Coordinates of C-alpha atoms in Angstrom, one line a residue:
M1 CA 17.2 5.3 35.2
S2 CA 16.1 4.1 31.7
T3 CA 12.5 4.0 31.0
Q4 CA 12.3 0.3 30.8
N5 CA 14.1 -0.3 34.0
L6 CA 11.7 2.1 35.6
E7 CA 8.9 0.1 34.3
N8 CA 10.3 -3.2 35.5
K9 CA 10.6 -1.6 39.0
Y10 CA 6.9 -0.6 38.8
L11 CA 5.9 -4.2 37.9
S12 CA 7.8 -5.4 40.8
L13 CA 5.9 -3.3 43.2
V14 CA 2.5 -4.1 41.6
S15 CA 3.2 -7.8 41.9
V16 CA 3.9 -7.3 45.7
L17 CA 1.6 -4.5 46.8
G18 CA -1.2 -4.6 44.2
V19 CA -3.1 -1.3 43.6
H20 CA -4.5 -0.6 46.9
T21 CA -3.3 2.4 49.1
Q22 CA -0.5 0.9 51.3
S23 CA 1.1 2.3 54.5
I24 CA 4.7 1.7 54.0
T25 CA 8.3 3.0 54.7
L26 CA 10.9 3.9 52.2
Q27 CA 13.0 1.0 53.5
E28 CA 10.3 -1.5 52.7
V29 CA 10.1 0.0 49.2
A30 CA 13.9 -0.5 48.9
D31 CA 13.6 -4.1 50.1
I32 CA 11.0 -5.0 47.5
L33 CA 13.1 -3.4 44.7
Y34 CA 16.4 -4.8 46.0
C35 CA 18.0 -1.5 46.1
S36 CA 19.4 1.0 48.7
K37 CA 17.1 3.4 50.5
R38 CA 18.5 6.5 48.7
H39 CA 18.0 4.9 45.1
A40 CA 14.5 3.8 46.2
R41 CA 13.7 7.5 46.9
N42 CA 14.8 8.4 43.4
I43 CA 12.7 5.7 42.0
V44 CA 9.6 6.7 43.8
L45 CA 10.1 10.3 42.5
Q46 CA 10.6 9.4 39.1
M47 CA 7.3 7.2 39.2
Q48 CA 5.5 10.0 40.7
E49 CA 6.6 12.3 38.0
Q50 CA 5.3 9.7 35.3
G51 CA 1.9 9.7 37.0
W52 CA 2.2 6.0 37.8
I53 CA 1.8 6.4 41.7
C54 CA 0.5 8.7 44.5
W55 CA 3.2 9.0 47.3
E56 CA 2.4 11.1 50.4
S57 CA 5.5 11.0 52.6
S58 CA 5.4 11.6 56.3
A59 CA 8.2 13.4 58.3
G60 CA 9.9 11.5 61.0
R61 CA 11.6 8.0 61.4
S62 CA 8.7 6.2 62.9
K63 CA 6.1 7.8 60.5
R64 CA 4.8 5.6 57.5
S65 CA 4.1 7.0 54.1
Q66 CA 1.2 6.3 52.0
L67 CA 1.7 4.8 48.4
R68 CA -0.9 3.9 45.9
L69 CA -0.2 2.3 42.6
L70 CA -2.5 3.7 40.1
M71 CA -2.5 0.9 37.5
D72 CA -2.5 -2.9 37.8
H73 CA -0.2 -5.1 35.6
D74 CA -2.5 -5.3 32.6
E75 CA -3.2 -1.5 32.7
F76 CA 0.3 -0.7 33.0
N77 CA 1.3 -2.9 30.2
E78 CA -1.3 -1.2 28.0
E79 CA 0.3 2.1 29.0
C80 CA 3.7 0.9 28.1
L81 CA 2.4 -0.4 24.7
K82 CA 0.7 3.0 23.9
R83 CA 4.1 4.8 24.7
L84 CA 6.1 2.3 22.4
V85 CA 3.6 2.6 19.6
D86 CA 3.6 6.4 19.8
K87 CA 7.3 6.4 19.5
G88 CA 7.2 3.9 16.6
Q89 CA 8.9 1.1 18.6
I90 CA 6.7 -1.6 17.3
Q91 CA 9.1 -4.6 17.6
E92 CA 9.7 -3.6 21.3
A93 CA 5.8 -3.4 21.7
I94 CA 5.4 -7.0 20.5
S95 CA 8.3 -8.1 22.6
L96 CA 6.6 -6.6 25.7
V97 CA 3.7 -8.9 25.2
K98 CA 5.8 -11.8 24.3
D99 CA 4.2 -12.3 20.9
D100 CA 0.7 -12.6 22.6
E101 CA -1.3 -12.2 19.3
I102 CA -4.7 -12.0 21.3
K103 CA -3.5 -9.3 23.6
L104 CA -1.8 -7.3 20.8
Q105 CA -4.8 -7.5 18.6
S106 CA -7.0 -6.3 21.6
F107 CA -4.7 -3.4 22.1
F108 CA -4.6 -2.5 18.4
S109 CA -8.4 -2.7 18.1
R110 CA -8.6 0.1 20.6
R111 CA -5.4 2.1 19.7
F112 CA -5.9 2.2 15.9
G113 CA -8.6 4.0 14.1
H114 CA -10.1 7.4 14.4
S115 CA -9.3 9.8 17.4
V116 CA -9.6 13.4 18.2
E117 CA -6.5 14.7 19.9
K118 CA -6.2 18.5 20.8
D119 CA -8.9 19.3 18.3
R120 CA -7.2 17.5 15.5
H121 CA -8.9 14.5 13.6
I122 CA -6.3 11.5 13.3
L123 CA -6.7 8.3 11.6
R124 CA -4.1 5.5 12.5
V125 CA -4.1 2.4 10.6
P126 CA -1.8 -0.7 10.9
Y127 CA 0.1 -1.9 7.9
Y128 CA 2.2 -5.1 7.3
R129 CA 5.2 -3.4 5.7
T130 CA 7.1 -0.1 5.2
L131 CA 6.3 2.4 2.4
P132 CA 9.7 3.7 1.7
N133 CA 9.3 4.5 -2.0
L134 CA 6.8 7.3 -2.7
Y135 CA 8.5 8.6 -5.9
P136 CA 6.2 8.8 -9.0
G137 CA 7.4 7.0 -12.1
T138 CA 9.3 4.4 -10.2
A139 CA 8.3 0.8 -9.4
L140 CA 5.3 1.1 -7.2
R141 CA 2.7 -1.2 -5.7
R142 CA -1.0 -0.4 -5.4
S143 CA -0.8 1.1 -1.8
E144 CA 2.0 3.4 -2.9
V145 CA 0.1 4.5 -6.0
N146 CA -3.1 5.3 -3.8
L147 CA -0.7 7.5 -1.4
I148 CA 0.8 9.1 -4.4
H149 CA -2.6 10.7 -5.3
Q150 CA -2.8 12.0 -1.8
I151 CA 0.6 13.8 -1.9
F152 CA 0.8 14.9 -5.7
N153 CA -1.4 16.3 -8.4
G154 CA -1.2 15.7 -12.1
L155 CA -2.3 18.1 -14.9
T156 CA -5.6 16.1 -15.1
R157 CA -7.3 13.5 -12.8
Y158 CA -10.1 10.9 -13.4
N159 CA -13.3 11.3 -11.5
E160 CA -14.5 7.7 -10.8
E161 CA -18.0 8.7 -10.0
K162 CA -18.6 10.8 -13.0
E163 CA -16.5 8.4 -15.1
E164 CA -14.7 11.4 -16.8
V165 CA -11.4 13.3 -16.9
E166 CA -11.3 16.5 -15.2
G167 CA -8.9 19.4 -14.3
D168 CA -6.4 19.2 -11.6
I169 CA -3.4 21.5 -11.8
S170 CA -4.7 22.3 -15.4
F171 CA -8.1 24.0 -15.1
Y172 CA -8.6 24.0 -18.9
W173 CA -7.2 22.5 -22.0
K174 CA -7.9 22.6 -25.8
Q175 CA -6.8 20.7 -28.9
K176 CA -5.3 23.2 -31.3
D177 CA -5.0 20.7 -34.1
S178 CA -4.8 16.8 -34.4
L179 CA -1.3 16.8 -32.9
T180 CA -1.2 19.9 -30.7
W181 CA -2.7 20.4 -27.1
Q182 CA -2.5 23.4 -24.9
F183 CA -3.1 23.1 -21.3
Y184 CA -3.6 26.1 -18.8
L185 CA -2.5 26.0 -15.2
R186 CA -4.2 27.1 -12.1
Q187 CA -2.7 30.2 -10.2
S188 CA -1.3 30.0 -6.6
V189 CA -0.5 26.3 -6.6
Y190 CA 2.2 25.7 -4.0
F191 CA 4.5 22.8 -3.4
H192 CA 4.8 21.6 0.3
N193 CA 8.0 23.3 0.7
G194 CA 6.3 26.7 -0.1
K195 CA 7.5 27.1 -3.7
L196 CA 5.1 28.3 -6.2
L197 CA 4.3 26.0 -9.1
D198 CA 5.1 27.3 -12.6
S199 CA 5.1 25.8 -16.1
T200 CA 8.8 24.8 -16.0
D201 CA 7.8 22.3 -13.2
V202 CA 5.2 20.8 -15.4
V203 CA 7.4 20.6 -18.5
N204 CA 10.2 18.9 -16.7
S205 CA 7.9 16.5 -15.0
L206 CA 6.3 15.4 -18.4
L207 CA 9.7 15.2 -20.0
R208 CA 10.9 12.8 -17.3
C209 CA 7.7 10.5 -18.1
I210 CA 8.6 10.5 -21.8
R211 CA 12.3 9.3 -21.0
R212 CA 11.1 6.8 -18.5
Q213 CA 7.6 5.4 -19.5
P214 CA 6.9 3.6 -22.8
A215 CA 3.2 4.7 -22.4
F216 CA 4.3 8.4 -23.1
S217 CA 6.2 7.5 -26.4
N218 CA 3.6 9.3 -28.4
I219 CA 4.5 12.7 -26.9
K220 CA 6.9 14.5 -29.2
S221 CA 7.6 17.5 -27.3
V222 CA 6.6 19.6 -24.3
K223 CA 7.1 23.3 -24.0
A224 CA 6.2 26.2 -21.9
V225 CA 4.3 29.0 -23.5
D226 CA 4.4 31.2 -20.6
D227 CA 4.3 30.7 -16.7
R228 CA 0.7 29.5 -16.8
S229 CA 0.4 27.4 -19.9
I230 CA 2.1 24.6 -21.9
I231 CA 2.1 23.1 -25.3
I232 CA 2.3 19.3 -25.9
Q233 CA 3.0 18.1 -29.4
L234 CA 2.3 14.4 -30.4
Y235 CA 3.7 12.2 -33.1
K236 CA 0.3 10.7 -34.0
P237 CA -3.2 12.0 -33.2
S238 CA -4.6 10.7 -29.9
L239 CA -7.8 11.9 -28.0
N240 CA -6.7 10.0 -24.8
L241 CA -4.0 12.4 -23.9
P242 CA -5.8 14.1 -21.0
L243 CA -6.6 10.5 -19.8
L244 CA -2.9 9.5 -20.0
L245 CA -2.0 12.5 -18.0
T246 CA -3.8 11.2 -15.0
D247 CA -1.3 8.4 -14.7
P248 CA 0.6 8.4 -11.5
S249 CA 3.9 8.6 -13.2
A250 CA 2.8 12.0 -14.7
M251 CA 2.4 13.7 -11.3
I252 CA 3.9 17.2 -11.2
L253 CA 7.3 17.4 -9.3
P254 CA 9.4 20.4 -8.5
K255 CA 11.9 20.9 -11.2
N256 CA 14.8 20.6 -8.7
H257 CA 13.4 17.5 -6.9
Q258 CA 16.5 15.4 -7.9
A259 CA 18.5 17.7 -5.7
M260 CA 16.3 17.3 -2.6
K261 CA 17.5 14.7 -0.1
D262 CA 15.6 11.3 0.2
F263 CA 12.9 12.6 -2.2
Y264 CA 11.8 9.0 -2.5
K265 CA 10.9 8.9 1.1
Y266 CA 10.1 12.6 1.8
P267 CA 8.4 13.6 -1.6
V268 CA 7.4 17.3 -2.1
G269 CA 4.1 17.5 -4.0
T270 CA 1.2 19.9 -4.2
G271 CA -1.4 17.5 -2.8
A272 CA -3.8 17.6 0.1
Y273 CA -1.3 15.9 2.3
K274 CA 2.4 16.4 2.9
V275 CA 4.8 13.8 4.4
A276 CA 5.9 14.6 7.9
V277 CA 7.7 11.3 8.9
N278 CA 8.4 8.3 6.8
D279 CA 10.8 5.8 8.4
H280 CA 10.9 2.0 9.2
N281 CA 8.2 2.4 11.8
R282 CA 5.5 4.6 10.3
L283 CA 4.4 7.1 7.5
H284 CA 2.8 10.2 8.9
L285 CA 0.8 12.5 6.7
I286 CA -0.4 16.0 7.6
A287 CA -3.1 18.0 5.8
Y288 CA -1.5 20.9 3.6
E289 CA -3.0 24.1 4.6
R290 CA -2.2 25.8 1.3
Y291 CA -3.7 23.1 -0.9
F292 CA -5.3 24.6 -3.8
G293 CA -8.4 22.4 -3.6
Y294 CA -10.8 21.6 -0.7
R295 CA -8.7 21.1 2.6
A296 CA -8.7 17.4 3.8
L297 CA -11.3 16.6 6.5
L298 CA -8.9 14.5 8.3
D299 CA -5.9 16.4 9.8
E300 CA -3.4 13.6 10.1
I301 CA -3.1 10.1 8.7
E302 CA -0.6 7.8 10.4
I303 CA 0.3 4.3 8.9
I304 CA 2.1 2.2 11.4
T305 CA 4.2 -0.7 10.2
L306 CA 3.9 -3.9 12.1
P307 CA 6.8 -6.2 11.8
A308 CA 6.4 -9.0 9.1
K309 CA 6.1 -12.4 10.5
R310 CA 7.0 -15.6 8.4
E311 CA 6.2 -15.2 4.9
D312 CA 4.2 -18.5 5.1
K313 CA 1.9 -17.1 7.8
P314 CA -0.2 -13.8 7.8
N315 CA 0.8 -11.0 10.1
I316 CA -0.6 -10.5 13.6
V317 CA -2.8 -7.9 12.3
M318 CA -3.9 -7.4 8.8
D319 CA -5.8 -4.3 7.8
Y320 CA -8.2 -4.0 5.0
F321 CA -5.8 -1.8 2.9
E322 CA -4.1 -4.8 1.4
L323 CA -7.2 -6.9 1.6
T324 CA -5.8 -10.3 2.0
A325 CA -8.2 -13.1 1.0
N326 CA -7.4 -15.5 3.9
T327 CA -9.3 -13.4 6.7
E328 CA -12.4 -11.5 7.2
Q329 CA -11.3 -7.8 6.8
T330 CA -12.2 -5.3 9.4
A331 CA -11.5 -1.6 8.6
W332 CA -9.5 0.5 10.9
V333 CA -11.5 3.6 9.6
D334 CA -13.4 3.7 13.0
N335 CA -12.7 2.1 16.3
D336 CA -16.2 2.8 17.7
V337 CA -16.9 -0.5 19.3
R338 CA -20.3 0.6 20.5
S339 CA -21.7 0.1 17.0
P340 CA -23.4 -3.2 17.0
R341 CA -21.9 -5.5 14.3
D342 CA -25.2 -5.9 12.6
E343 CA -25.3 -2.2 12.2
Q344 CA -21.8 -1.8 10.8
L345 CA -21.4 -0.6 7.2
V346 CA -20.2 -3.5 4.9
E347 CA -18.9 -3.2 1.4
N348 CA -18.1 -6.3 -0.7
V349 CA -16.6 -5.8 -4.0
V350 CA -14.7 -8.1 -6.3
E351 CA -11.1 -7.2 -7.1
Q352 CA -10.8 -5.3 -10.5
G353 CA -7.5 -7.1 -11.5
A354 CA -6.2 -10.5 -11.1
Y355 CA -3.3 -12.8 -9.9
F356 CA -1.5 -14.1 -13.0
I357 CA 1.5 -16.1 -14.2
L358 CA 3.7 -14.8 -17.0
F359 CA 6.1 -17.0 -19.2
D360 CA 9.5 -15.2 -19.7
H361 CA 10.5 -14.9 -23.5
R362 CA 14.1 -15.4 -22.7
N363 CA 13.6 -19.1 -22.0
S364 CA 13.7 -20.2 -25.5
S365 CA 11.7 -23.5 -24.7
F366 CA 8.6 -21.1 -24.1
K367 CA 8.6 -20.0 -27.7
D368 CA 6.7 -23.4 -28.3
Q369 CA 3.0 -22.4 -27.5
S370 CA 2.1 -26.1 -26.9
L371 CA 4.7 -26.0 -24.0
R372 CA 3.1 -22.8 -22.5
A373 CA -0.3 -24.6 -22.9
W374 CA 1.0 -27.6 -21.0
F375 CA 2.0 -25.3 -18.0
E376 CA -1.5 -23.6 -18.2
Q377 CA -3.2 -26.9 -18.2
Q378 CA -1.3 -28.0 -15.0
L379 CA -1.8 -24.7 -13.2
Q380 CA -5.5 -24.5 -13.8
P381 CA -6.9 -22.3 -11.2
C382 CA -9.1 -25.0 -9.9
N383 CA -6.0 -27.1 -9.2
L384 CA -4.4 -24.1 -7.4
L385 CA -7.4 -23.6 -5.3
L386 CA -7.1 -27.2 -3.9
G387 CA -3.7 -26.1 -2.5
L388 CA -5.4 -23.5 -0.3
P389 CA -7.2 -24.3 3.0
I390 CA -10.8 -24.9 2.6
E391 CA -11.9 -21.9 4.6
E392 CA -9.8 -19.6 2.3
R393 CA -11.3 -20.9 -1.0
K394 CA -14.4 -18.7 -0.8
Y395 CA -12.5 -15.6 -1.0
W396 CA -11.1 -16.4 -4.5
M397 CA -12.9 -16.3 -7.8
I398 CA -11.4 -18.0 -11.0
A399 CA -10.4 -15.4 -13.5
Q400 CA -11.0 -15.7 -17.3
S401 CA -9.3 -12.4 -18.0
F402 CA -7.9 -9.5 -16.3
L403 CA -11.1 -8.1 -15.3
P404 CA -14.2 -10.0 -13.9
K405 CA -16.5 -8.9 -16.6
Y406 CA -14.5 -10.3 -19.4
W407 CA -13.9 -13.9 -20.8
H408 CA -10.8 -13.9 -22.7
T409 CA -9.2 -17.4 -21.8
V410 CA -7.8 -19.2 -24.8
V411 CA -7.7 -23.0 -24.8
C412 CA -4.9 -24.8 -26.8
N413 CA -5.7 -28.5 -27.5
E414 CA -2.0 -29.3 -28.5
I415 CA 0.2 -29.5 -25.4
T416 CA 3.8 -30.5 -25.1
P417 CA 5.5 -31.5 -21.7
P418 CA 8.9 -29.6 -21.0
S419 CA 12.0 -31.5 -22.0
E420 CA 14.0 -29.6 -19.3
Q421 CA 13.0 -30.4 -15.5
Y422 CA 14.2 -27.3 -13.9
F423 CA 12.6 -23.7 -13.8
K424 CA 12.8 -20.6 -11.6
L425 CA 9.6 -19.0 -10.4
G426 CA 9.8 -15.3 -9.3
Y427 CA 7.3 -13.4 -7.1
P428 CA 7.2 -10.2 -5.0
K429 CA 8.1 -10.8 -1.4
N430 CA 6.2 -9.5 1.6
N431 CA 3.0 -10.9 0.4
H432 CA 1.4 -14.0 2.0
E433 CA -0.8 -14.8 -1.0
H434 CA 2.0 -14.8 -3.6
Y435 CA 4.0 -17.1 -1.4
Q436 CA 1.1 -19.4 -0.9
F437 CA 0.4 -19.6 -4.6
A438 CA 4.0 -20.1 -5.4
I439 CA 4.3 -23.0 -2.9
T440 CA 1.1 -24.6 -4.5
I441 CA 2.6 -24.3 -8.0
K442 CA 5.8 -25.8 -6.9
D443 CA 4.0 -28.8 -5.3
I444 CA 1.6 -29.4 -8.5
L445 CA 4.6 -29.4 -11.0
A446 CA 6.6 -31.6 -8.6
V447 CA 4.1 -34.3 -9.2
Q448 CA 4.9 -34.1 -13.0
G449 CA 8.7 -34.3 -12.4
V450 CA 9.3 -30.7 -12.8
I451 CA 11.5 -28.8 -10.2
I452 CA 10.5 -25.3 -9.5
E453 CA 13.0 -23.0 -7.5
L454 CA 11.1 -20.3 -5.7
V455 CA 12.7 -16.7 -5.9
A456 CA 11.3 -14.0 -3.7
L457 CA 12.2 -10.6 -5.1
D458 CA 11.8 -7.1 -4.1
Y459 CA 9.1 -5.3 -6.0
D460 CA 11.5 -3.1 -8.0
E461 CA 13.4 -6.1 -9.0
W462 CA 10.2 -8.0 -9.9
E463 CA 8.9 -5.2 -12.0
S464 CA 12.2 -4.5 -13.9
G465 CA 12.2 -8.1 -15.2
T466 CA 16.0 -8.0 -15.3
I467 CA 16.4 -11.1 -13.0
D468 CA 16.9 -14.6 -14.6
I469 CA 13.5 -16.1 -14.0
D470 CA 11.5 -18.4 -16.3
I471 CA 7.9 -17.9 -14.8
W472 CA 6.9 -14.8 -13.1
L473 CA 4.0 -14.8 -10.6
G474 CA 2.2 -11.4 -9.7
S475 CA -0.9 -9.5 -9.0
V476 CA -2.5 -6.3 -10.2
M477 CA -5.5 -4.0 -9.6
F478 CA -6.6 -1.4 -12.1
S479 CA -8.0 2.1 -11.2
E480 CA -10.7 3.5 -13.4
P481 CA -11.2 3.4 -16.4
K482 CA -10.2 -0.2 -15.8
A483 CA -9.9 -1.6 -19.3
W484 CA -7.9 1.3 -20.6
N485 CA -5.5 1.1 -17.5
C486 CA -5.1 -2.6 -18.2
I487 CA -3.6 -2.1 -21.4
K488 CA -1.4 0.7 -20.2
W489 CA -0.2 -1.7 -17.4
L490 CA 0.6 -4.3 -20.0
L491 CA 2.5 -1.9 -22.3
N492 CA 4.2 0.1 -19.5
T493 CA 5.3 -2.5 -17.0
P494 CA 8.8 -3.6 -18.0
V495 CA 8.6 -7.4 -17.0
I496 CA 5.1 -7.6 -18.7
R497 CA 6.0 -5.6 -21.8
A498 CA 9.0 -7.7 -22.5
S499 CA 7.2 -11.0 -22.8
I500 CA 3.5 -10.4 -23.5
M501 CA 4.2 -10.8 -27.3
G502 CA 7.0 -13.2 -27.0
N503 CA 9.4 -10.4 -27.7
D504 CA 7.8 -9.8 -31.1
I505 CA 8.6 -6.0 -31.5
E506 CA 6.4 -5.5 -34.5
K507 CA 3.3 -7.0 -32.7
L508 CA 4.1 -4.9 -29.6
K509 CA 4.3 -1.8 -31.7
A510 CA 1.2 -2.3 -33.7
L511 CA -0.6 -2.9 -30.2
E512 CA 0.9 0.4 -28.9
D513 CA -0.1 2.5 -31.8
S514 CA -3.7 1.1 -31.9
W515 CA -4.0 1.9 -28.1
H516 CA -2.9 5.4 -28.6
S517 CA -5.3 6.2 -31.3
S518 CA -8.3 4.0 -30.1
S519 CA -11.3 5.5 -28.4
D520 CA -12.6 2.5 -26.7
Q521 CA -11.4 -0.9 -27.9
S522 CA -9.6 -1.9 -24.7
A523 CA -11.4 -5.3 -24.4
D524 CA -10.2 -6.2 -27.9
F525 CA -6.7 -5.4 -26.8
I526 CA -6.8 -7.5 -23.8
A527 CA -8.2 -10.4 -25.8
Q528 CA -5.4 -10.0 -28.3
V529 CA -2.8 -10.1 -25.6
L530 CA -4.3 -13.2 -23.8
K531 CA -4.6 -15.0 -27.2
E532 CA -0.7 -15.3 -27.4
M533 CA -0.8 -17.3 -24.2
W534 CA 2.3 -15.7 -22.7
I535 CA 0.3 -14.4 -19.7
R536 CA -2.5 -16.2 -17.9
P537 CA -4.8 -14.6 -15.4
L538 CA -5.5 -16.9 -12.5
F539 CA -7.8 -15.4 -9.8
H540 CA -9.9 -12.4 -8.6
H541 CA -10.5 -12.0 -5.0
W542 CA -13.2 -10.4 -2.9
L543 CA -12.4 -7.0 -1.0
R544 CA -14.3 -6.4 2.1
L545 CA -14.7 -3.1 3.9
R546 CA -16.3 -3.0 7.5
C547 CA -16.8 0.2 9.5
S548 CA -19.4 1.9 11.7
P549 CA -22.1 4.2 10.5
S550 CA -20.2 7.3 11.8
A551 CA -17.6 6.8 9.2
Q552 CA -18.8 9.1 6.2
G553 CA -17.5 9.3 2.7
V554 CA -15.6 5.9 3.0
K555 CA -15.7 4.1 -0.4
L556 CA -13.3 1.5 -1.6
N557 CA -11.6 2.4 -4.8
N558 CA -10.2 -0.1 -7.3
L559 CA -6.9 -0.2 -5.5
G560 CA -8.4 -1.4 -2.4
W561 CA -8.0 1.8 -0.5
F562 CA -10.1 5.0 -0.1
D563 CA -9.5 8.7 -0.6
F564 CA -8.3 10.2 2.6
K565 CA -9.2 13.8 1.4
S566 CA -13.0 13.0 1.4
I567 CA -13.7 11.0 4.5
W568 CA -14.8 12.4 7.8
L569 CA -16.0 10.7 11.1
G570 CA -18.7 11.9 13.4

């Protein structure tokens, strides 16, 4: 008998008998279950094996057996939910409670969080979408970027607390002359498949970056000196090379990674965690025992996918990792409900990034700056806020630049309404806030007689910028150093790079050259880009982390996540 049918039979018994010990015959059990006596015997044996009942049979026709059901209806449903979630059958779990959000929320609040099972510390967190692409150098959202830093290592990494670049796979580097750098590699660095890393893995990984990423265009060549060192030659002097190599796209991959099956889902890195399972239901990370750095304090990380509801409504459970602004965020770092709410740790930080709109240069009408100014005037953030529910507005802060500390907004007094009345607005799908703002933009412009067609895109489609779209809506968050990474994002993201200077190749090249050679003028570069009025920041929003005092080492980074390697729970 299938598990589901057996569960239904148990619920039938509970509804008639309750959880008290009953004196009963096998024939009476068969009558309740509408089956033969022989089949009832098999059902009783299977339930006993599952640990659901206690059955003490008595020999003889006139003897009555003792039956005790060990779980009432709610307890049994909880057990079934646990079994389905453990198997990754989230949709079946939701169907079991018939979309009862309160019941499902109550279950998740107990199920997710930190637990110790067989002396292994496990952190389970719910997430609103799958994470199918963990391939460095491809189109990645901020959650994937954070995960990549758990799975891979680069030559260098950026220490946010010390605000400096430090060694990762490379333990030492030196600048031999203004155009030549030499990096020395650690010994005994192993990939998750057991292969020993050598300089050819590093060379191939960086050459891949040069071919795919405009930000690496200043690198002329990468060559191996021996198994433990490489030489990087530049076209123009740049002191920022060690910082550039901290980029997620510069993570070191096995040189034969393209031959590995489903590498984008099951990547092989050298990081503190390796991927054990990555499917439609969950991403399961396990601490890598041969990691060359400090071993991760959590043994396993399991990110469970909750099926998306309608795009115009938040998911049943939203965790703090995506940090949507429309709900008070509660971290799933620790499920210790004994900690009083007023004793829980709370961290509130403003987003280091922004929601924005971008005008596509391929629409010839946008070459007129006064037209772009008209759209910016209509889509003032204060107007967009009015389209949000009142209780959600407090989570948003009007942006005057891509970073909260800057004020780079440009006002153009000359405005020209559009002569055409139809535009396409593209935004990344699977994000409630993007959809909400897109609808608000559509409604605001409809009042002015402008028709907006909304186009929801997969993230890789959105980032590529190849789809025929007139106005792009998106969001971004920047890791440290924020301003420098903002310029890198502007120059390196295809959809952004194509239009920020109105497709003026000379302006774009001049900005890129200045960025490579500059030591610290990122704020001026951001102001220069926004002065062109092709891209307009709209909002920052507040990020909130709440967890009990037993969670240690939990600190939000600028991507809205934390470093799995460094947290522990008492």
